Amino acid sequence: MPIDARYDPENVFARILRGEIPSDRVYEDADFVAFRDIQPAAPVHIVLVPRGEPPTSPAALREADAGWVGRMVLVASRIAAEQRLAGRGYRLVVNCGDDAGQTVGHLHLHILGGRPLGPVA
Ligand code: AMP
């Protein structure tokens, strides 16, 4: 999706957060929900999604977002540990715009692991 796209409240993650589309949730708290990716790219592939209407991508982040973005990385590392990935390692990915292959315009973080993941790109 284009890097400058406006937030679409009908995007798939907004619909998952509203419970309109089912998801295999592995974690939730007041700020975030995490569920298994429908097209897993690794044995463990979880998407961590902020609640509400976050920026569409990292390109739209502001200084004021630094706190919750930091917490999102912290939560992701905790989920990775819960999924028993901490010993072997894992990858956290945030896609931004078309060249990164971003398809959902609701900022999110991928947690990938469970096999050697190879080079980043
Ligand atoms: P991105 O390419 O970074 O925008 O990531 C979007 C991810 O959402 C992709 O890995 C998709 O497989 C995943 N996805 C799309 N629809 C669903 C869904 N209904 N449930 C779980 N994951 C989904």
Short mmCIF file of N, CA, C and O in Angstrom, two decimals, residues 3-116:
data_model
loop_
_atom_site.label_atom_id
_atom_site.label_comp_id
_atom_site.label_asym_id
_atom_site.label_seq_id
_atom_site.Cartn_x
_atom_site.Cartn_y
_atom_site.Cartn_z
N ILE A 3 2.73 4.66 0.81
CA ILE A 3 3.27 5.11 2.09
C ILE A 3 2.44 6.25 2.69
O ILE A 3 2.39 6.44 3.90
N ASP A 4 1.75 7.01 1.82
CA ASP A 4 1.00 8.19 2.30
C ASP A 4 -0.51 7.92 2.35
O ASP A 4 -1.31 8.86 2.39
N ALA A 5 -0.89 6.64 2.36
CA ALA A 5 -2.33 6.32 2.37
C ALA A 5 -2.99 6.80 3.67
O ALA A 5 -2.36 6.82 4.73
N ARG A 6 -4.24 7.21 3.56
CA ARG A 6 -5.00 7.57 4.76
C ARG A 6 -5.45 6.31 5.48
O ARG A 6 -5.60 5.27 4.87
N TYR A 7 -5.72 6.45 6.78
CA TYR A 7 -6.20 5.31 7.56
C TYR A 7 -7.60 4.92 7.10
O TYR A 7 -8.50 5.76 7.02
N ASP A 8 -7.77 3.63 6.80
CA ASP A 8 -9.07 3.11 6.38
C ASP A 8 -9.64 2.28 7.53
O ASP A 8 -9.12 1.22 7.84
N PRO A 9 -10.72 2.76 8.18
CA PRO A 9 -11.27 2.01 9.32
C PRO A 9 -11.83 0.64 8.96
O PRO A 9 -12.14 -0.15 9.85
N GLU A 10 -11.90 0.34 7.66
CA GLU A 10 -12.35 -0.99 7.23
C GLU A 10 -11.18 -1.92 6.93
O GLU A 10 -11.38 -3.02 6.40
N ASN A 11 -9.94 -1.51 7.25
CA ASN A 11 -8.81 -2.41 6.99
C ASN A 11 -8.95 -3.68 7.84
O ASN A 11 -9.63 -3.70 8.87
N VAL A 12 -8.29 -4.74 7.38
CA VAL A 12 -8.52 -6.06 7.99
C VAL A 12 -8.15 -6.09 9.47
O VAL A 12 -8.83 -6.75 10.28
N PHE A 13 -7.12 -5.36 9.89
CA PHE A 13 -6.75 -5.40 11.31
C PHE A 13 -7.77 -4.63 12.15
O PHE A 13 -8.09 -5.04 13.27
N ALA A 14 -8.31 -3.53 11.62
CA ALA A 14 -9.37 -2.81 12.33
C ALA A 14 -10.57 -3.73 12.52
O ALA A 14 -11.19 -3.77 13.59
N ARG A 15 -10.87 -4.50 11.49
CA ARG A 15 -12.02 -5.41 11.57
C ARG A 15 -11.75 -6.56 12.55
O ARG A 15 -12.64 -6.99 13.29
N ILE A 16 -10.52 -7.05 12.58
CA ILE A 16 -10.15 -8.08 13.57
C ILE A 16 -10.28 -7.50 14.98
O ILE A 16 -10.84 -8.15 15.88
N LEU A 17 -9.79 -6.28 15.18
CA LEU A 17 -9.86 -5.67 16.51
C LEU A 17 -11.32 -5.49 16.96
O LEU A 17 -11.62 -5.61 18.14
N ARG A 18 -12.20 -5.19 16.01
CA ARG A 18 -13.63 -5.02 16.36
C ARG A 18 -14.35 -6.36 16.49
O ARG A 18 -15.54 -6.39 16.79
N GLY A 19 -13.65 -7.46 16.19
CA GLY A 19 -14.27 -8.78 16.30
C GLY A 19 -15.13 -9.13 15.11
O GLY A 19 -15.90 -10.10 15.16
N GLU A 20 -14.99 -8.40 14.01
CA GLU A 20 -15.81 -8.67 12.82
C GLU A 20 -15.21 -9.80 11.98
O GLU A 20 -15.91 -10.41 11.16
N ILE A 21 -13.92 -10.04 12.16
CA ILE A 21 -13.22 -11.13 11.47
C ILE A 21 -12.53 -11.95 12.55
O ILE A 21 -11.91 -11.37 13.45
N PRO A 22 -12.64 -13.29 12.48
CA PRO A 22 -12.00 -14.10 13.51
C PRO A 22 -10.48 -14.05 13.41
O PRO A 22 -9.92 -13.81 12.33
N SER A 23 -9.82 -14.28 14.53
CA SER A 23 -8.35 -14.36 14.53
C SER A 23 -7.94 -15.32 15.63
O SER A 23 -8.68 -15.53 16.59
N ASP A 24 -6.76 -15.88 15.44
CA ASP A 24 -6.20 -16.81 16.43
C ASP A 24 -5.32 -16.00 17.37
O ASP A 24 -4.11 -15.87 17.18
N ARG A 25 -5.94 -15.44 18.40
CA ARG A 25 -5.24 -14.51 19.29
C ARG A 25 -4.30 -15.25 20.23
O ARG A 25 -4.68 -16.27 20.81
N VAL A 26 -3.11 -14.72 20.40
CA VAL A 26 -2.15 -15.31 21.34
C VAL A 26 -1.85 -14.37 22.50
O VAL A 26 -1.24 -14.78 23.49
N TYR A 27 -2.25 -13.10 22.36
CA TYR A 27 -1.95 -12.12 23.42
C TYR A 27 -2.87 -10.92 23.25
O TYR A 27 -3.19 -10.53 22.12
N GLU A 28 -3.29 -10.33 24.35
CA GLU A 28 -3.94 -9.01 24.29
C GLU A 28 -3.79 -8.30 25.62
O GLU A 28 -3.73 -8.91 26.67
N ASP A 29 -3.68 -6.98 25.52
CA ASP A 29 -3.70 -6.14 26.72
C ASP A 29 -4.46 -4.87 26.36
O ASP A 29 -5.15 -4.82 25.33
N ALA A 30 -4.38 -3.85 27.19
CA ALA A 30 -5.17 -2.64 26.97
C ALA A 30 -4.76 -1.92 25.69
O ALA A 30 -5.57 -1.18 25.10
N ASP A 31 -3.53 -2.12 25.23
CA ASP A 31 -3.01 -1.36 24.09
C ASP A 31 -2.79 -2.16 22.82
O ASP A 31 -2.76 -1.57 21.73
N PHE A 32 -2.62 -3.49 22.96
CA PHE A 32 -2.21 -4.30 21.80
C PHE A 32 -2.96 -5.62 21.75
O PHE A 32 -3.38 -6.15 22.77
N VAL A 33 -3.08 -6.14 20.52
CA VAL A 33 -3.59 -7.49 20.29
C VAL A 33 -2.59 -8.20 19.37
O VAL A 33 -2.08 -7.58 18.42
N ALA A 34 -2.32 -9.47 19.64
CA ALA A 34 -1.44 -10.26 18.78
C ALA A 34 -2.16 -11.53 18.36
O ALA A 34 -2.85 -12.16 19.17
N PHE A 35 -2.03 -11.87 17.08
CA PHE A 35 -2.70 -13.07 16.55
C PHE A 35 -1.81 -13.71 15.50
O PHE A 35 -0.88 -13.07 14.96
N ARG A 36 -2.10 -14.97 15.18
CA ARG A 36 -1.28 -15.70 14.20
C ARG A 36 -1.59 -15.19 12.80
O ARG A 36 -2.75 -14.98 12.45
N ASP A 37 -0.51 -14.99 12.02
CA ASP A 37 -0.68 -14.53 10.64
C ASP A 37 -1.38 -15.62 9.83
O ASP A 37 -1.09 -16.81 9.95
N ILE A 38 -2.32 -15.19 8.99
CA ILE A 38 -3.12 -16.14 8.21
C ILE A 38 -2.29 -16.82 7.12
O ILE A 38 -2.65 -17.91 6.65
N GLN A 39 -1.19 -16.19 6.72
CA GLN A 39 -0.29 -16.78 5.73
C GLN A 39 1.12 -16.81 6.32
O GLN A 39 1.98 -15.99 5.97
N PRO A 40 1.36 -17.76 7.24
CA PRO A 40 2.62 -17.73 7.98
C PRO A 40 3.84 -17.91 7.08
O PRO A 40 3.87 -18.78 6.22
N ALA A 41 4.84 -17.07 7.32
CA ALA A 41 6.10 -17.14 6.58
C ALA A 41 7.15 -17.91 7.36
O ALA A 41 8.28 -18.07 6.90
N ALA A 42 6.80 -18.40 8.54
CA ALA A 42 7.71 -19.16 9.39
C ALA A 42 6.85 -20.01 10.33
O ALA A 42 5.65 -19.74 10.46
N PRO A 43 7.44 -21.02 10.99
CA PRO A 43 6.64 -21.86 11.90
C PRO A 43 5.89 -21.03 12.95
O PRO A 43 4.77 -21.38 13.31
N VAL A 44 6.53 -19.98 13.45
CA VAL A 44 5.82 -19.03 14.32
C VAL A 44 5.78 -17.70 13.56
O VAL A 44 6.83 -17.16 13.20
N HIS A 45 4.59 -17.22 13.29
CA HIS A 45 4.43 -15.92 12.62
C HIS A 45 3.21 -15.24 13.23
O HIS A 45 2.07 -15.62 12.98
N ILE A 46 3.51 -14.27 14.07
CA ILE A 46 2.48 -13.56 14.83
C ILE A 46 2.51 -12.09 14.43
O ILE A 46 3.58 -11.52 14.19
N VAL A 47 1.32 -11.48 14.34
CA VAL A 47 1.23 -10.06 14.04
C VAL A 47 0.77 -9.34 15.31
O VAL A 47 -0.23 -9.74 15.93
N LEU A 48 1.52 -8.32 15.70
CA LEU A 48 1.21 -7.53 16.89
C LEU A 48 0.65 -6.19 16.43
O LEU A 48 1.31 -5.46 15.67
N VAL A 49 -0.57 -5.88 16.88
CA VAL A 49 -1.33 -4.77 16.33
C VAL A 49 -1.75 -3.83 17.47
O VAL A 49 -2.35 -4.29 18.45
N PRO A 50 -1.47 -2.53 17.33
CA PRO A 50 -1.99 -1.60 18.34
C PRO A 50 -3.51 -1.46 18.22
O PRO A 50 -4.04 -1.48 17.11
N ARG A 51 -4.18 -1.31 19.34
CA ARG A 51 -5.62 -1.03 19.31
C ARG A 51 -5.85 0.40 18.81
O ARG A 51 -4.93 1.22 18.79
N GLY A 52 -7.07 0.70 18.44
CA GLY A 52 -7.41 2.06 18.01
C GLY A 52 -7.04 2.30 16.56
O GLY A 52 -7.02 1.37 15.75
N GLU A 53 -6.78 3.56 16.25
CA GLU A 53 -6.40 3.94 14.88
C GLU A 53 -4.98 4.50 14.90
O GLU A 53 -4.77 5.71 14.99
N PRO A 54 -3.99 3.61 14.83
CA PRO A 54 -2.60 4.07 14.86
C PRO A 54 -2.23 4.65 13.49
O PRO A 54 -3.01 4.55 12.54
N PRO A 55 -1.03 5.23 13.36
CA PRO A 55 -0.55 5.62 12.03
C PRO A 55 -0.59 4.41 11.09
O PRO A 55 -0.52 3.26 11.53
N THR A 56 -0.72 4.68 9.80
CA THR A 56 -0.78 3.57 8.84
C THR A 56 0.55 2.84 8.72
O THR A 56 0.58 1.64 8.45
N SER A 57 1.66 3.57 8.90
CA SER A 57 2.98 2.95 8.74
C SER A 57 3.99 3.71 9.59
O SER A 57 3.69 4.81 10.10
N PRO A 58 5.22 3.18 9.71
CA PRO A 58 6.25 3.90 10.47
C PRO A 58 6.52 5.29 9.92
O PRO A 58 6.92 6.19 10.66
N ALA A 59 6.27 5.49 8.63
CA ALA A 59 6.54 6.81 8.02
C ALA A 59 5.67 7.90 8.62
O ALA A 59 6.02 9.09 8.54
N ALA A 60 4.55 7.53 9.21
CA ALA A 60 3.60 8.52 9.74
C ALA A 60 3.76 8.72 11.25
O ALA A 60 2.99 9.46 11.86
N LEU A 61 4.77 8.08 11.85
CA LEU A 61 4.95 8.22 13.30
C LEU A 61 5.43 9.63 13.67
O LEU A 61 6.14 10.28 12.90
N ARG A 62 5.04 10.07 14.85
CA ARG A 62 5.47 11.37 15.39
C ARG A 62 6.22 11.13 16.69
O ARG A 62 6.13 10.05 17.29
N GLU A 63 6.92 12.16 17.15
CA GLU A 63 7.67 12.06 18.41
C GLU A 63 6.78 11.55 19.55
O GLU A 63 7.20 10.74 20.37
N ALA A 64 5.53 12.01 19.56
CA ALA A 64 4.61 11.64 20.65
C ALA A 64 4.28 10.14 20.65
O ALA A 64 3.75 9.63 21.63
N ASP A 65 4.58 9.45 19.55
CA ASP A 65 4.29 8.01 19.47
C ASP A 65 5.42 7.16 20.07
O ASP A 65 5.27 5.95 20.18
N ALA A 66 6.52 7.80 20.43
CA ALA A 66 7.70 7.02 20.82
C ALA A 66 7.42 6.07 21.98
O ALA A 66 7.93 4.94 22.00
N GLY A 67 6.59 6.50 22.94
CA GLY A 67 6.32 5.67 24.12
C GLY A 67 5.65 4.36 23.76
O GLY A 67 6.14 3.27 24.11
N TRP A 68 4.54 4.43 23.05
CA TRP A 68 3.82 3.19 22.76
C TRP A 68 4.56 2.34 21.73
O TRP A 68 4.46 1.11 21.75
N VAL A 69 5.31 2.98 20.83
CA VAL A 69 6.10 2.19 19.88
C VAL A 69 7.17 1.41 20.63
O VAL A 69 7.40 0.22 20.36
N GLY A 70 7.79 2.04 21.61
CA GLY A 70 8.76 1.32 22.42
C GLY A 70 8.12 0.16 23.17
O GLY A 70 8.68 -0.95 23.22
N ARG A 71 6.92 0.42 23.71
CA ARG A 71 6.22 -0.67 24.42
C ARG A 71 5.84 -1.80 23.47
O ARG A 71 5.85 -2.97 23.85
N MET A 72 5.53 -1.45 22.22
CA MET A 72 5.18 -2.49 21.25
C MET A 72 6.36 -3.44 21.03
O MET A 72 6.18 -4.67 20.96
N VAL A 73 7.56 -2.91 20.96
CA VAL A 73 8.74 -3.77 20.78
C VAL A 73 8.95 -4.63 22.03
O VAL A 73 9.25 -5.82 21.95
N LEU A 74 8.73 -4.02 23.19
CA LEU A 74 8.87 -4.77 24.44
C LEU A 74 7.85 -5.92 24.51
O LEU A 74 8.19 -7.06 24.85
N VAL A 75 6.60 -5.62 24.17
CA VAL A 75 5.55 -6.64 24.17
C VAL A 75 5.91 -7.74 23.17
O VAL A 75 5.74 -8.93 23.44
N ALA A 76 6.42 -7.36 22.00
CA ALA A 76 6.78 -8.36 20.99
C ALA A 76 7.85 -9.30 21.53
O ALA A 76 7.77 -10.53 21.32
N SER A 77 8.82 -8.77 22.24
CA SER A 77 9.88 -9.64 22.75
C SER A 77 9.34 -10.57 23.85
O SER A 77 9.77 -11.72 23.97
N ARG A 78 8.35 -10.08 24.60
CA ARG A 78 7.73 -10.95 25.61
C ARG A 78 6.94 -12.07 24.94
O ARG A 78 6.97 -13.22 25.39
N ILE A 79 6.20 -11.73 23.90
CA ILE A 79 5.44 -12.76 23.18
C ILE A 79 6.41 -13.79 22.59
O ILE A 79 6.17 -15.00 22.66
N ALA A 80 7.50 -13.32 22.02
CA ALA A 80 8.49 -14.25 21.45
C ALA A 80 8.99 -15.21 22.53
O ALA A 80 9.13 -16.41 22.28
N ALA A 81 9.22 -14.69 23.72
CA ALA A 81 9.67 -15.56 24.81
C ALA A 81 8.57 -16.57 25.17
O ALA A 81 8.86 -17.76 25.38
N GLU A 82 7.32 -16.10 25.24
CA GLU A 82 6.20 -17.01 25.54
C GLU A 82 6.09 -18.12 24.49
O GLU A 82 5.65 -19.23 24.78
N GLN A 83 6.43 -17.78 23.26
CA GLN A 83 6.36 -18.76 22.16
C GLN A 83 7.62 -19.62 22.09
O GLN A 83 7.84 -20.34 21.11
N ARG A 84 8.48 -19.51 23.09
CA ARG A 84 9.72 -20.28 23.21
C ARG A 84 10.71 -19.98 22.08
O ARG A 84 11.44 -20.86 21.62
N LEU A 85 10.71 -18.74 21.63
CA LEU A 85 11.64 -18.35 20.57
C LEU A 85 12.91 -17.71 21.13
O LEU A 85 13.88 -17.53 20.39
N ALA A 86 12.89 -17.35 22.39
CA ALA A 86 13.97 -16.53 22.92
C ALA A 86 15.32 -17.25 22.88
O ALA A 86 16.36 -16.62 22.66
N GLY A 87 15.31 -18.57 23.06
CA GLY A 87 16.57 -19.30 23.08
C GLY A 87 17.25 -19.34 21.72
O GLY A 87 18.46 -19.15 21.60
N ARG A 88 16.48 -19.55 20.67
CA ARG A 88 17.04 -19.71 19.32
C ARG A 88 17.13 -18.41 18.56
O ARG A 88 17.85 -18.30 17.57
N GLY A 89 16.30 -17.45 18.93
CA GLY A 89 16.28 -16.18 18.23
C GLY A 89 15.04 -16.04 17.37
O GLY A 89 14.31 -17.02 17.11
N TYR A 90 14.80 -14.83 16.95
CA TYR A 90 13.60 -14.52 16.16
C TYR A 90 13.81 -13.20 15.45
O TYR A 90 14.84 -12.53 15.63
N ARG A 91 12.85 -12.84 14.64
CA ARG A 91 12.95 -11.58 13.88
C ARG A 91 11.69 -10.75 14.12
O ARG A 91 10.58 -11.29 14.08
N LEU A 92 11.89 -9.45 14.35
CA LEU A 92 10.79 -8.49 14.44
C LEU A 92 10.84 -7.63 13.19
O LEU A 92 11.90 -7.07 12.87
N VAL A 93 9.71 -7.52 12.50
CA VAL A 93 9.67 -6.81 11.22
C VAL A 93 8.52 -5.81 11.22
O VAL A 93 7.40 -6.14 11.63
N VAL A 94 8.81 -4.60 10.76
CA VAL A 94 7.76 -3.61 10.50
C VAL A 94 7.90 -3.18 9.05
O VAL A 94 8.92 -2.58 8.67
N ASN A 95 6.92 -3.49 8.23
CA ASN A 95 6.96 -3.10 6.83
C ASN A 95 6.43 -1.68 6.66
O ASN A 95 5.55 -1.24 7.41
N CYS A 96 6.95 -0.99 5.65
CA CYS A 96 6.57 0.39 5.41
C CYS A 96 6.44 0.64 3.91
O CYS A 96 7.45 0.72 3.21
N GLY A 97 5.20 0.68 3.44
CA GLY A 97 4.96 1.07 2.05
C GLY A 97 5.18 -0.04 1.03
O GLY A 97 5.44 -1.20 1.36
N ASP A 98 5.05 0.35 -0.21
CA ASP A 98 5.00 -0.60 -1.32
C ASP A 98 6.27 -1.45 -1.46
O ASP A 98 6.18 -2.66 -1.65
N ASP A 99 7.44 -0.82 -1.41
CA ASP A 99 8.67 -1.60 -1.64
C ASP A 99 8.90 -2.64 -0.56
O ASP A 99 9.57 -3.65 -0.80
N ALA A 100 8.34 -2.41 0.63
CA ALA A 100 8.46 -3.40 1.71
C ALA A 100 7.36 -4.45 1.62
O ALA A 100 7.34 -5.40 2.40
N GLY A 101 6.41 -4.26 0.71
CA GLY A 101 5.32 -5.21 0.57
C GLY A 101 4.22 -5.03 1.59
O GLY A 101 3.44 -5.95 1.85
N GLN A 102 4.14 -3.85 2.21
CA GLN A 102 3.09 -3.63 3.20
C GLN A 102 1.72 -3.71 2.53
O GLN A 102 1.49 -3.07 1.49
N THR A 103 0.83 -4.50 3.13
CA THR A 103 -0.50 -4.69 2.55
C THR A 103 -1.61 -4.13 3.43
O THR A 103 -2.72 -3.90 2.95
N VAL A 104 -1.34 -3.96 4.72
CA VAL A 104 -2.38 -3.49 5.65
C VAL A 104 -1.95 -2.15 6.24
O VAL A 104 -0.88 -2.05 6.86
N GLY A 105 -2.80 -1.14 6.06
CA GLY A 105 -2.47 0.22 6.49
C GLY A 105 -2.86 0.51 7.93
O GLY A 105 -3.61 1.45 8.22
N HIS A 106 -2.36 -0.29 8.82
CA HIS A 106 -2.58 -0.14 10.27
C HIS A 106 -1.26 -0.62 10.87
O HIS A 106 -0.98 -1.84 10.82
N LEU A 107 -0.44 0.29 11.33
CA LEU A 107 0.93 -0.07 11.73
C LEU A 107 0.94 -1.33 12.59
O LEU A 107 0.12 -1.47 13.50
N HIS A 108 1.84 -2.24 12.27
CA HIS A 108 1.89 -3.53 12.98
C HIS A 108 3.30 -4.07 12.92
O HIS A 108 4.11 -3.65 12.09
N LEU A 109 3.54 -5.05 13.78
CA LEU A 109 4.88 -5.64 13.91
C LEU A 109 4.75 -7.16 13.74
O LEU A 109 3.90 -7.78 14.37
N HIS A 110 5.58 -7.72 12.87
CA HIS A 110 5.60 -9.17 12.68
C HIS A 110 6.63 -9.79 13.63
O HIS A 110 7.75 -9.28 13.76
N ILE A 111 6.26 -10.91 14.23
CA ILE A 111 7.17 -11.72 15.05
C ILE A 111 7.35 -13.04 14.31
O ILE A 111 6.37 -13.77 14.11
N LEU A 112 8.58 -13.32 13.90
CA LEU A 112 8.85 -14.50 13.07
C LEU A 112 9.92 -15.36 13.73
O LEU A 112 10.94 -14.83 14.21
N GLY A 113 9.72 -16.67 13.71
CA GLY A 113 10.74 -17.54 14.25
C GLY A 113 10.35 -19.00 14.10
O GLY A 113 9.37 -19.34 13.46
N GLY A 114 11.20 -19.86 14.71
CA GLY A 114 10.94 -21.30 14.68
C GLY A 114 11.76 -22.03 13.65
O GLY A 114 11.68 -23.26 13.54
N ARG A 115 12.53 -21.29 12.85
CA ARG A 115 13.50 -21.91 11.92
C ARG A 115 14.56 -20.84 11.63
O ARG A 115 14.30 -19.64 11.84
N PRO A 116 15.73 -21.24 11.10
CA PRO A 116 16.69 -20.22 10.67
C PRO A 116 16.04 -19.37 9.58
O PRO A 116 15.53 -19.90 8.59
#
